[in-house]
PDB file of C-alpha atoms and ligand atoms in Angstrom:
ATOM      1  CA  UNK Y  87      76.627  74.651 145.485  1.00 96.00           C
ATOM      2  CA  UNK Y  88      73.007  75.710 145.462  1.00 98.00           C
ATOM      3  CA  UNK Y  89      70.716  72.907 146.316  1.00 98.00           C
ATOM      4  CA  UNK Y  90      66.919  72.800 145.188  1.00 98.00           C
ATOM      5  CA  UNK Y  91      64.733  70.113 146.561  1.00 98.00           C
ATOM      6  CA  UNK Y  92      61.919  69.081 144.381  1.00 98.00           C
ATOM      7  CA  UNK Y  93      58.749  67.130 144.996  1.00 98.00           C
ATOM      8  CA  UNK Y  94      60.030  64.175 142.749  1.00 98.00           C
ATOM      9  CA  UNK Y  95      61.851  63.689 139.485  1.00 98.00           C
ATOM     10  CA  UNK Y  96      59.134  65.106 137.232  1.00 98.00           C
ATOM     11  CA  UNK Y  97      59.446  68.578 139.137  1.00 98.00           C
ATOM     12  CA  UNK Y  98      63.357  67.920 138.676  1.00 98.00           C
ATOM     13  CA  UNK Y  99      63.167  67.329 135.228  1.00 98.00           C
ATOM     14  CA  UNK Y 100      60.747  70.509 134.834  1.00 98.00           C
ATOM     15  CA  UNK Y 101      63.013  72.864 136.353  1.00 98.00           C
ATOM     16  CA  UNK Y 102      66.050  71.499 134.699  1.00 98.00           C
ATOM     17  CA  UNK Y 103      64.044  71.723 131.317  1.00 98.00           C
ATOM     18  CA  UNK Y 104      63.366  75.431 132.204  1.00 98.00           C
ATOM     19  CA  UNK Y 105      67.059  75.940 132.945  1.00 98.00           C
ATOM     20  CA  UNK Y 106      67.988  74.501 129.565  1.00 98.00           C
ATOM     21  CA  UNK Y 107      65.428  76.326 127.644  1.00 98.00           C
ATOM     22  CA  UNK Y 108      66.426  79.923 129.127  1.00 98.00           C
ATOM     23  CA  UNK Y 109      70.191  78.970 127.958  1.00 98.00           C
ATOM     24  CA  UNK Y 110      69.380  77.946 124.317  1.00 98.00           C
ATOM     25  CA  UNK Y 111      66.933  81.192 123.960  1.00 97.00           C
ATOM     26  CA  UNK Y 112      70.280  83.125 125.260  1.00 98.00           C
ATOM     27  CA  UNK Y 113      72.672  81.301 123.352  1.00 98.00           C
ATOM     28  CA  UNK Y 114      71.144  79.205 120.509  1.00 98.00           C
ATOM     29  CA  UNK Y 115      74.483  77.258 119.687  1.00 98.00           C
ATOM     30  CA  UNK Y 116      75.243  76.483 123.141  1.00 98.00           C
ATOM     31  CA  UNK Y 117      77.139  73.330 124.236  1.00 98.00           C
ATOM     32  CA  UNK Y 118      75.308  70.982 126.269  1.00 98.00           C
ATOM     33  CA  UNK Y 119      77.212  68.037 128.128  1.00 98.00           C
ATOM     34  CA  UNK Y 120      74.707  65.261 128.439  1.00 98.00           C
ATOM     35  CA  UNK Y 121      74.495  61.969 130.525  1.00 98.00           C
ATOM     36  CA  UNK Y 122      72.656  58.920 130.146  1.00 97.00           C
ATOM     37  CA  UNK Y 123      70.748  56.910 133.137  1.00 96.00           C
ATOM     38  CA  UNK Y 124      67.390  56.859 134.434  1.00 96.00           C
ATOM     39  CA  UNK Y 125      67.301  60.116 136.127  1.00 98.00           C
ATOM     40  CA  UNK Y 126      67.578  62.236 133.255  1.00 98.00           C
ATOM     41  CA  UNK Y 127      65.018  60.485 131.268  1.00 98.00           C
ATOM     42  CA  UNK Y 128      62.361  62.673 132.138  1.00 98.00           C
ATOM     43  CA  UNK Y 129      64.260  65.785 131.362  1.00 98.00           C
ATOM     44  CA  UNK Y 130      64.840  64.531 127.970  1.00 98.00           C
ATOM     45  CA  UNK Y 131      61.205  63.638 127.536  1.00 98.00           C
ATOM     46  CA  UNK Y 132      60.418  67.095 128.653  1.00 98.00           C
ATOM     47  CA  UNK Y 133      63.074  68.665 126.175  1.00 98.00           C
ATOM     48  CA  UNK Y 134      61.718  66.781 123.415  1.00 98.00           C
ATOM     49  CA  UNK Y 135      57.947  67.926 124.163  1.00 98.00           C
ATOM     50  CA  UNK Y 136      59.222  71.297 124.656  1.00 98.00           C
ATOM     51  CA  UNK Y 137      60.665  71.087 120.905  1.00 98.00           C
ATOM     52  CA  UNK Y 138      57.498  69.579 119.656  1.00 98.00           C
ATOM     53  CA  UNK Y 139      55.603  72.556 121.024  1.00 98.00           C
ATOM     54  CA  UNK Y 140      57.765  74.985 118.935  1.00 97.00           C
ATOM     55  CA  UNK Y 141      59.265  76.527 122.211  1.00 97.00           C
ATOM     56  CA  UNK Y 142      62.866  75.705 121.784  1.00 97.00           C
ATOM     57  CA  UNK Y 143      65.395  74.389 118.776  1.00 98.00           C
ATOM     58  CA  UNK Y 144      68.204  72.163 118.788  1.00 98.00           C
ATOM     59  CA  UNK Y 145      69.296  73.620 115.312  1.00 98.00           C
ATOM     60  CA  UNK Y 146      72.654  75.017 116.160  1.00 98.00           C
ATOM     61  CA  UNK Y 147      73.099  73.377 119.765  1.00 98.00           C
ATOM     62  CA  UNK Y 148      76.347  71.214 120.022  1.00 98.00           C
ATOM     63  CA  UNK Y 149      76.376  68.280 122.416  1.00 98.00           C
ATOM     64  CA  UNK Y 150      78.928  66.208 123.976  1.00 98.00           C
ATOM     65  CA  UNK Y 151      78.123  62.872 125.941  1.00 98.00           C
ATOM     66  CA  UNK Y 152      79.943  62.049 128.929  1.00 98.00           C
ATOM     67  CA  UNK Y 153      80.531  58.414 128.403  1.00 98.00           C
ATOM     68  CA  UNK Y 154      80.065  55.073 126.334  1.00 98.00           C
ATOM     69  CA  UNK Y 155      80.310  51.285 126.892  1.00 98.00           C
ATOM     70  CA  UNK Y 156      83.701  49.781 125.545  1.00 98.00           C
ATOM     71  CA  UNK Y 157      82.475  47.130 123.309  1.00 97.00           C
ATOM     72  CA  UNK Y 158      79.328  48.275 122.328  1.00 97.00           C
ATOM     73  CA  UNK Y 159      78.514  49.374 118.903  1.00 96.00           C
ATOM     74  CA  UNK Y 160      76.233  52.711 118.765  1.00 96.00           C
ATOM     75  CA  UNK Y 161      73.209  50.325 117.367  1.00 96.00           C
ATOM     76  CA  UNK Y 162      73.605  48.103 120.648  1.00 96.00           C
ATOM     77  CA  UNK Y 163      70.327  48.727 122.623  1.00 96.00           C
ATOM     78  CA  UNK Y 164      72.327  49.227 125.772  1.00 96.00           C
ATOM     79  CA  UNK Y 165      74.668  51.642 124.316  1.00 97.00           C
ATOM     80  CA  UNK Y 166      74.661  55.121 125.491  1.00 97.00           C
ATOM     81  CA  UNK Y 167      74.680  56.672 121.871  1.00 98.00           C
ATOM     82  CA  UNK Y 168      71.417  54.283 121.305  1.00 98.00           C
ATOM     83  CA  UNK Y 169      69.833  55.698 124.720  1.00 98.00           C
ATOM     84  CA  UNK Y 170      70.547  59.174 123.558  1.00 98.00           C
ATOM     85  CA  UNK Y 171      69.103  58.609 120.033  1.00 98.00           C
ATOM     86  CA  UNK Y 172      66.046  56.978 121.491  1.00 98.00           C
ATOM     87  CA  UNK Y 173      65.324  59.779 124.226  1.00 98.00           C
ATOM     88  CA  UNK Y 174      66.265  62.988 122.703  1.00 98.00           C
ATOM     89  CA  UNK Y 175      68.224  62.862 119.298  1.00 98.00           C
ATOM     90  CA  UNK Y 176      65.985  61.559 116.856  1.00 98.00           C
ATOM     91  CA  UNK Y 177      63.010  63.576 118.108  1.00 98.00           C
ATOM     92  CA  UNK Y 178      64.565  66.925 117.760  1.00 98.00           C
ATOM     93  CA  UNK Y 179      66.413  69.051 115.325  1.00 98.00           C
ATOM     94  CA  UNK Y 180      69.620  68.354 116.437  1.00 98.00           C
ATOM     95  CA  UNK Y 181      72.480  68.349 113.513  1.00 98.00           C
ATOM     96  CA  UNK Y 182      74.358  65.145 113.616  1.00 98.00           C
ATOM     97  CA  UNK Y 183      77.486  66.793 113.007  1.00 98.00           C
ATOM     98  CA  UNK Y 184      77.164  68.785 116.143  1.00 98.00           C
ATOM     99  CA  UNK Y 185      77.007  65.381 118.278  1.00 98.00           C
ATOM    100  CA  UNK Y 186      80.167  64.412 119.660  1.00 98.00           C
ATOM    101  CA  UNK Y 187      80.163  60.859 121.322  1.00 98.00           C
ATOM    102  CA  UNK Y 188      82.727  57.993 122.259  1.00 98.00           C
ATOM    103  CA  UNK Y 189      83.173  55.316 119.951  1.00 98.00           C
ATOM    104  CA  UNK Y 190      82.619  52.118 122.190  1.00 98.00           C
ATOM    105  CA  UNK Y 191      84.117  50.075 119.402  1.00 98.00           C
ATOM    106  CA  UNK Y 192      87.656  52.084 118.985  1.00 98.00           C
ATOM    107  CA  UNK Y 193      90.279  49.859 118.419  1.00 96.00           C
ATOM    108  CA  UNK Y 194      92.907  52.237 119.993  1.00 97.00           C
ATOM    109  CA  UNK Y 195      91.750  53.522 123.292  1.00 97.00           C
ATOM    110  CA  UNK Y 196      94.577  56.180 123.563  1.00 97.00           C
ATOM    111  CA  UNK Y 197      93.738  57.444 120.227  1.00 98.00           C
ATOM    112  CA  UNK Y 198      89.896  57.503 120.825  1.00 98.00           C
ATOM    113  CA  UNK Y 199      90.504  59.457 123.986  1.00 98.00           C
ATOM    114  CA  UNK Y 200      92.708  62.047 121.998  1.00 98.00           C
ATOM    115  CA  UNK Y 201      89.914  62.433 119.333  1.00 98.00           C
ATOM    116  CA  UNK Y 202      87.443  63.123 122.210  1.00 98.00           C
ATOM    117  CA  UNK Y 203      89.333  65.553 124.280  1.00 98.00           C
ATOM    118  CA  UNK Y 204      90.406  67.537 120.892  1.00 98.00           C
ATOM    119  CA  UNK Y 205      86.528  67.567 120.060  1.00 98.00           C
ATOM    120  CA  UNK Y 206      85.726  68.827 123.571  1.00 98.00           C
ATOM    121  CA  UNK Y 207      88.308  71.461 123.127  1.00 98.00           C
ATOM    122  CA  UNK Y 208      87.237  72.497 119.797  1.00 98.00           C
ATOM    123  CA  UNK Y 209      83.700  73.047 121.357  1.00 97.00           C
ATOM    124  CA  UNK Y 210      85.130  76.004 123.521  1.00 96.00           C
ATOM    125  CA  UNK Y 211      83.857  74.902 126.576  1.00 95.00           C
ATOM    126  CA  UNK Y 212      80.695  73.299 127.657  1.00 98.00           C
ATOM    127  CA  UNK Y 213      78.022  75.658 128.662  1.00 98.00           C
ATOM    128  CA  UNK Y 214      75.981  73.422 130.782  1.00 98.00           C
ATOM    129  CA  UNK Y 215      76.828  70.082 132.047  1.00 98.00           C
ATOM    130  CA  UNK Y 216      74.064  67.659 133.034  1.00 98.00           C
ATOM    131  CA  UNK Y 217      75.205  64.948 135.425  1.00 98.00           C
ATOM    132  CA  UNK Y 218      73.765  62.353 137.491  1.00 98.00           C
ATOM    133  CA  UNK Y 219      75.569  60.460 140.239  1.00 98.00           C
ATOM    134  CA  UNK Y 220      76.407  56.658 141.347  1.00 96.00           C
ATOM    135  CA  UNK Y 221      75.401  55.244 144.606  1.00 96.00           C
ATOM    136  CA  UNK Y 222      79.323  54.924 145.040  1.00 96.00           C
ATOM    137  CA  UNK Y 223      79.903  58.737 144.243  1.00 98.00           C
ATOM    138  CA  UNK Y 224      80.813  58.460 140.484  1.00 97.00           C
ATOM    139  CA  UNK Y 225      80.126  61.031 137.927  1.00 98.00           C
ATOM    140  CA  UNK Y 226      80.111  59.894 134.326  1.00 98.00           C
ATOM    141  CA  UNK Y 227      82.236  56.941 134.738  1.00 97.00           C
ATOM    142  CA  UNK Y 228      84.667  58.113 136.919  1.00 97.00           C
ATOM    143  CA  UNK Y 229      84.662  55.371 139.281  1.00 96.00           C
ATOM    144  CA  UNK Y 230      86.377  55.470 143.076  1.00 96.00           C
ATOM    145  CA  UNK Y 231      89.764  55.642 142.591  1.00 96.00           C
ATOM    146  CA  UNK Y 232      93.531  56.647 144.194  1.00 96.00           C
ATOM    147  CA  UNK Y 233      93.394  59.940 142.162  1.00 97.00           C
ATOM    148  CA  UNK Y 234      91.179  62.194 140.226  1.00 98.00           C
ATOM    149  CA  UNK Y 235      91.443  61.927 136.494  1.00 96.00           C
ATOM    150  CA  UNK Y 236      91.861  65.224 134.228  1.00 97.00           C
ATOM    151  CA  UNK Y 237      90.874  64.178 130.553  1.00 98.00           C
ATOM    152  CA  UNK Y 238      89.384  61.292 128.990  1.00 98.00           C
ATOM    153  CA  UNK Y 239      90.048  57.690 129.665  1.00 98.00           C
ATOM    154  CA  UNK Y 240      89.058  54.120 129.975  1.00 97.00           C
ATOM    155  CA  UNK Y 241      87.768  53.468 133.158  1.00 97.00           C
ATOM    156  CA  UNK Y 242      87.335  49.918 134.585  1.00 96.00           C
ATOM    157  CA  UNK Y 243      83.763  49.519 135.884  1.00 95.00           C
ATOM    158  CA  UNK Y 244      83.426  48.500 139.666  1.00 93.00           C
ATOM    159  CA  UNK Y 245      80.821  45.648 140.547  1.00 95.00           C
ATOM    160  CA  UNK Y 246      78.436  48.113 142.369  1.00 92.00           C
ATOM    161  CA  UNK Y 247      78.507  50.077 139.243  1.00 93.00           C
ATOM    162  CA  UNK Y 248      77.842  46.936 137.094  1.00 96.00           C
ATOM    163  CA  UNK Y 249      75.214  45.648 139.597  1.00 95.00           C
ATOM    164  CA  UNK Y 250      73.454  48.915 139.319  1.00 92.00           C
ATOM    165  CA  UNK Y 251      73.440  48.685 135.460  1.00 93.00           C
ATOM    166  CA  UNK Y 252      72.713  45.292 135.173  1.00 95.00           C
ATOM    167  CA  UNK Y 253      68.930  45.796 135.285  1.00 93.00           C
ATOM    168  CA  UNK Y 254      69.421  46.845 131.526  1.00 92.00           C
ATOM    169  CA  UNK Y 255      70.912  43.572 130.538  1.00 95.00           C
ATOM    170  CA  UNK Y 256      69.948  39.976 130.593  1.00 95.00           C
ATOM    171  CA  UNK Y 257      72.626  39.244 133.246  1.00 96.00           C
ATOM    172  CA  UNK Y 258      75.681  40.517 134.832  1.00 97.00           C
ATOM    173  CA  UNK Y 259      78.017  38.971 132.440  1.00 96.00           C
ATOM    174  CA  UNK Y 260      76.639  40.797 129.842  1.00 96.00           C
ATOM    175  CA  UNK Y 261      77.406  44.178 131.448  1.00 97.00           C
ATOM    176  CA  UNK Y 262      80.389  45.609 129.895  1.00 97.00           C
ATOM    177  CA  UNK Y 263      83.558  45.673 132.448  1.00 97.00           C
ATOM    178  CA  UNK Y 264      84.793  49.023 131.218  1.00 97.00           C
ATOM    179  CA  UNK Y 265      83.788  52.296 129.570  1.00 98.00           C
ATOM    180  CA  UNK Y 266      85.380  55.385 128.055  1.00 98.00           C
ATOM    181  CA  UNK Y 267      84.638  58.498 129.928  1.00 98.00           C
ATOM    182  CA  UNK Y 268      85.172  62.062 130.426  1.00 98.00           C
ATOM    183  CA  UNK Y 269      87.739  62.712 132.980  1.00 98.00           C
ATOM    184  CA  UNK Y 270      86.818  65.020 136.252  1.00 98.00           C
ATOM    185  CA  UNK Y 271      88.847  67.885 135.228  1.00 98.00           C
ATOM    186  CA  UNK Y 272      86.949  68.214 132.031  1.00 98.00           C
ATOM    187  CA  UNK Y 273      83.455  68.081 134.040  1.00 98.00           C
ATOM    188  CA  UNK Y 274      84.317  70.590 136.486  1.00 98.00           C
ATOM    189  CA  UNK Y 275      85.594  72.871 133.731  1.00 98.00           C
ATOM    190  CA  UNK Y 276      82.026  73.431 132.588  1.00 98.00           C
ATOM    191  CA  UNK Y 277      80.659  76.991 132.938  1.00 98.00           C
ATOM    192  CA  UNK Y 278      77.692  75.397 134.816  1.00 98.00           C
ATOM    193  CA  UNK Y 279      76.941  72.210 135.992  1.00 98.00           C
ATOM    194  CA  UNK Y 280      73.406  70.768 137.034  1.00 99.00           C
ATOM    195  CA  UNK Y 281      73.483  67.736 139.112  1.00 98.00           C
ATOM    196  CA  UNK Y 282      70.501  65.586 139.370  1.00 98.00           C
ATOM    197  CA  UNK Y 283      69.881  62.787 142.003  1.00 98.00           C
ATOM    198  CA  UNK Y 284      66.667  60.912 143.586  1.00 98.00           C
ATOM    199  CA  UNK Y 285      65.928  58.283 145.925  1.00 98.00           C
ATOM    200  CA  UNK Y 286      67.237  56.907 149.069  1.00 98.00           C
ATOM    201  CA  UNK Y 287      70.449  55.139 147.297  1.00 97.00           C
ATOM    202  CA  UNK Y 288      71.686  58.317 146.259  1.00 98.00           C
ATOM    203  CA  UNK Y 289      71.374  60.241 149.529  1.00 98.00           C
ATOM    204  CA  UNK Y 290      74.895  59.134 150.893  1.00 98.00           C
ATOM    205  CA  UNK Y 291      76.671  60.190 147.834  1.00 98.00           C
ATOM    206  CA  UNK Y 292      74.945  63.707 147.503  1.00 98.00           C
ATOM    207  CA  UNK Y 293      75.542  64.197 151.471  1.00 98.00           C
ATOM    208  CA  UNK Y 294      79.404  63.594 150.918  1.00 98.00           C
ATOM    209  CA  UNK Y 295      79.536  65.474 147.558  1.00 98.00           C
ATOM    210  CA  UNK Y 296      78.215  68.456 149.147  1.00 98.00           C
ATOM    211  CA  UNK Y 297      79.562  68.203 153.088  1.00 98.00           C
ATOM    212  CA  UNK Y 298      82.369  65.566 152.986  1.00 98.00           C
ATOM    213  CA  UNK Y 299      86.152  65.992 152.042  1.00 98.00           C
ATOM    214  CA  UNK Y 300      87.271  66.325 148.438  1.00 98.00           C
ATOM    215  CA  UNK Y 301      88.345  62.843 147.684  1.00 98.00           C
ATOM    216  CA  UNK Y 302      88.749  60.701 144.571  1.00 98.00           C
ATOM    217  CA  UNK Y 303      87.425  58.023 146.629  1.00 98.00           C
ATOM    218  CA  UNK Y 304      83.964  59.878 146.052  1.00 98.00           C
ATOM    219  CA  UNK Y 305      84.746  61.561 142.332  1.00 98.00           C
ATOM    220  CA  UNK Y 306      81.527  63.719 142.753  1.00 98.00           C
ATOM    221  CA  UNK Y 307      83.281  65.696 145.898  1.00 98.00           C
ATOM    222  CA  UNK Y 308      85.305  67.394 143.005  1.00 98.00           C
ATOM    223  CA  UNK Y 309      82.296  69.407 142.401  1.00 98.00           C
ATOM    224  CA  UNK Y 310      82.818  71.670 145.327  1.00 98.00           C
ATOM    225  CA  UNK Y 311      85.612  72.937 143.179  1.00 98.00           C
ATOM    226  CA  UNK Y 312      83.485  73.804 140.483  1.00 98.00           C
ATOM    227  CA  UNK Y 313      82.526  77.567 139.959  1.00 93.00           C
ATOM    228  CA  UNK Y 314      78.701  77.150 139.320  1.00 98.00           C
ATOM    229  CA  UNK Y 315      76.733  74.322 140.392  1.00 98.00           C
ATOM    230  CA  UNK Y 316      73.121  73.613 140.977  1.00 98.00           C
ATOM    231  CA  UNK Y 317      72.180  70.264 142.704  1.00 98.00           C
ATOM    232  CA  UNK Y 318      68.465  69.106 142.203  1.00 98.00           C
ATOM    233  CA  UNK Y 319      67.149  66.256 144.543  1.00 98.00           C
ATOM    234  CA  UNK Y 320      63.840  64.852 145.349  1.00 98.00           C
ATOM    235  CA  UNK Y 321      62.266  64.931 148.819  1.00 98.00           C
ATOM    236  CA  UNK Y 322      62.760  61.737 149.750  1.00 98.00           C
ATOM    237  CA  UNK Y 323      66.495  62.281 149.338  1.00 98.00           C
ATOM    238  CA  UNK Y 324      66.480  65.347 151.273  1.00 98.00           C
ATOM    239  CA  UNK Y 325      64.421  63.487 153.861  1.00 98.00           C
ATOM    240  CA  UNK Y 326      67.035  60.736 154.113  1.00 98.00           C
ATOM    241  CA  UNK Y 327      69.942  63.040 154.529  1.00 98.00           C
ATOM    242  CA  UNK Y 328      67.930  64.922 157.344  1.00 98.00           C
ATOM    243  CA  UNK Y 329      67.505  61.529 159.083  1.00 98.00           C
ATOM    244  CA  UNK Y 330      70.524  60.116 158.802  1.00 97.00           C
ATOM    245  CA  UNK Y 331      72.877  63.295 159.106  1.00 97.00           C
ATOM    246  CA  UNK Y 332      70.483  65.738 160.882  1.00 96.00           C
ATOM    247  CA  UNK Y 333      71.290  68.105 158.156  1.00 95.00           C
ATOM    248  CA  UNK Y 334      68.605  70.091 156.098  1.00 95.00           C
ATOM    249  CA  UNK Y 335      69.828  70.592 152.360  1.00 92.00           C
TER     250      UNK Y 335
HETATM  251  P1  LIG Z 870      71.077  56.540 137.094  1.00 58.54           P
HETATM  252  O1  LIG Z 870      72.470  56.606 136.847  1.00 58.54           O
HETATM  253  O2  LIG Z 870      70.476  57.677 136.534  1.00 58.54           O
HETATM  254  O3  LIG Z 870      70.424  55.418 136.344  1.00 58.54           O
HETATM  255  O4  LIG Z 870      70.772  56.267 138.621  1.00 58.54           O
HETATM  256  C1  LIG Z 870      73.257  57.728 137.148  1.00 58.54           C
HETATM  257  C2  LIG Z 870      74.661  57.517 137.216  1.00 58.54           C
HETATM  258  O5  LIG Z 870      75.215  56.026 137.425  1.00 58.54           O
HETATM  259  O6  LIG Z 870      75.559  58.234 137.094  1.00 58.54           O
END
């Protein structure tokens, strides 16, 4: 894994936007794997600005999002589809037909996962998977578990994850208890992965992701098996790892 330490999330976003811009110039119909969350928001804003400045086009780009809450309609303000529409999709020239997403309201979960897996396969591989990490080491909604998941599935959310996400809802009871998620096997199959993380609460997970044992108790540790991973962290997170573990990233 290649680690890059940036001053703050704005600098991370700028570097990641540069990487995505370079990819889209080289391959205009690239497949982008996309996450939601607070961390990628700045990157999406910069991508939109770069599109508005005429520097990149999403005309032929294909996107596949990593996860979606079970039980939320795509128009629900806390659904991940809504987040993506607001933060990226509606501002750029993406063809809606080129967007792959879980349907949070799907009645038959197994069928929905099969549909998602087939669409993912039909894309011919993810060129660039952008990913965040939970403080418990989850990637997408692959929570700590007894084994790694290969393909997409429904994940029961841990209390820690629901607590972390309750800031977007009125109360914890409103946070869905389950989500559709891409499997870890599918995530590490991406041709390139960019992991972004900021702040003290993510330091331990990032340290264990890079230096720890590969264990489903920390799903992100499987990224050690991926062929091309760049990790972008902010200075605060890097300092914390140095203080806590004596390791310079
Ligand atoms: P965050 O979420 O960017 O909102 O911290 C990341 C994640 O939980 O994967």
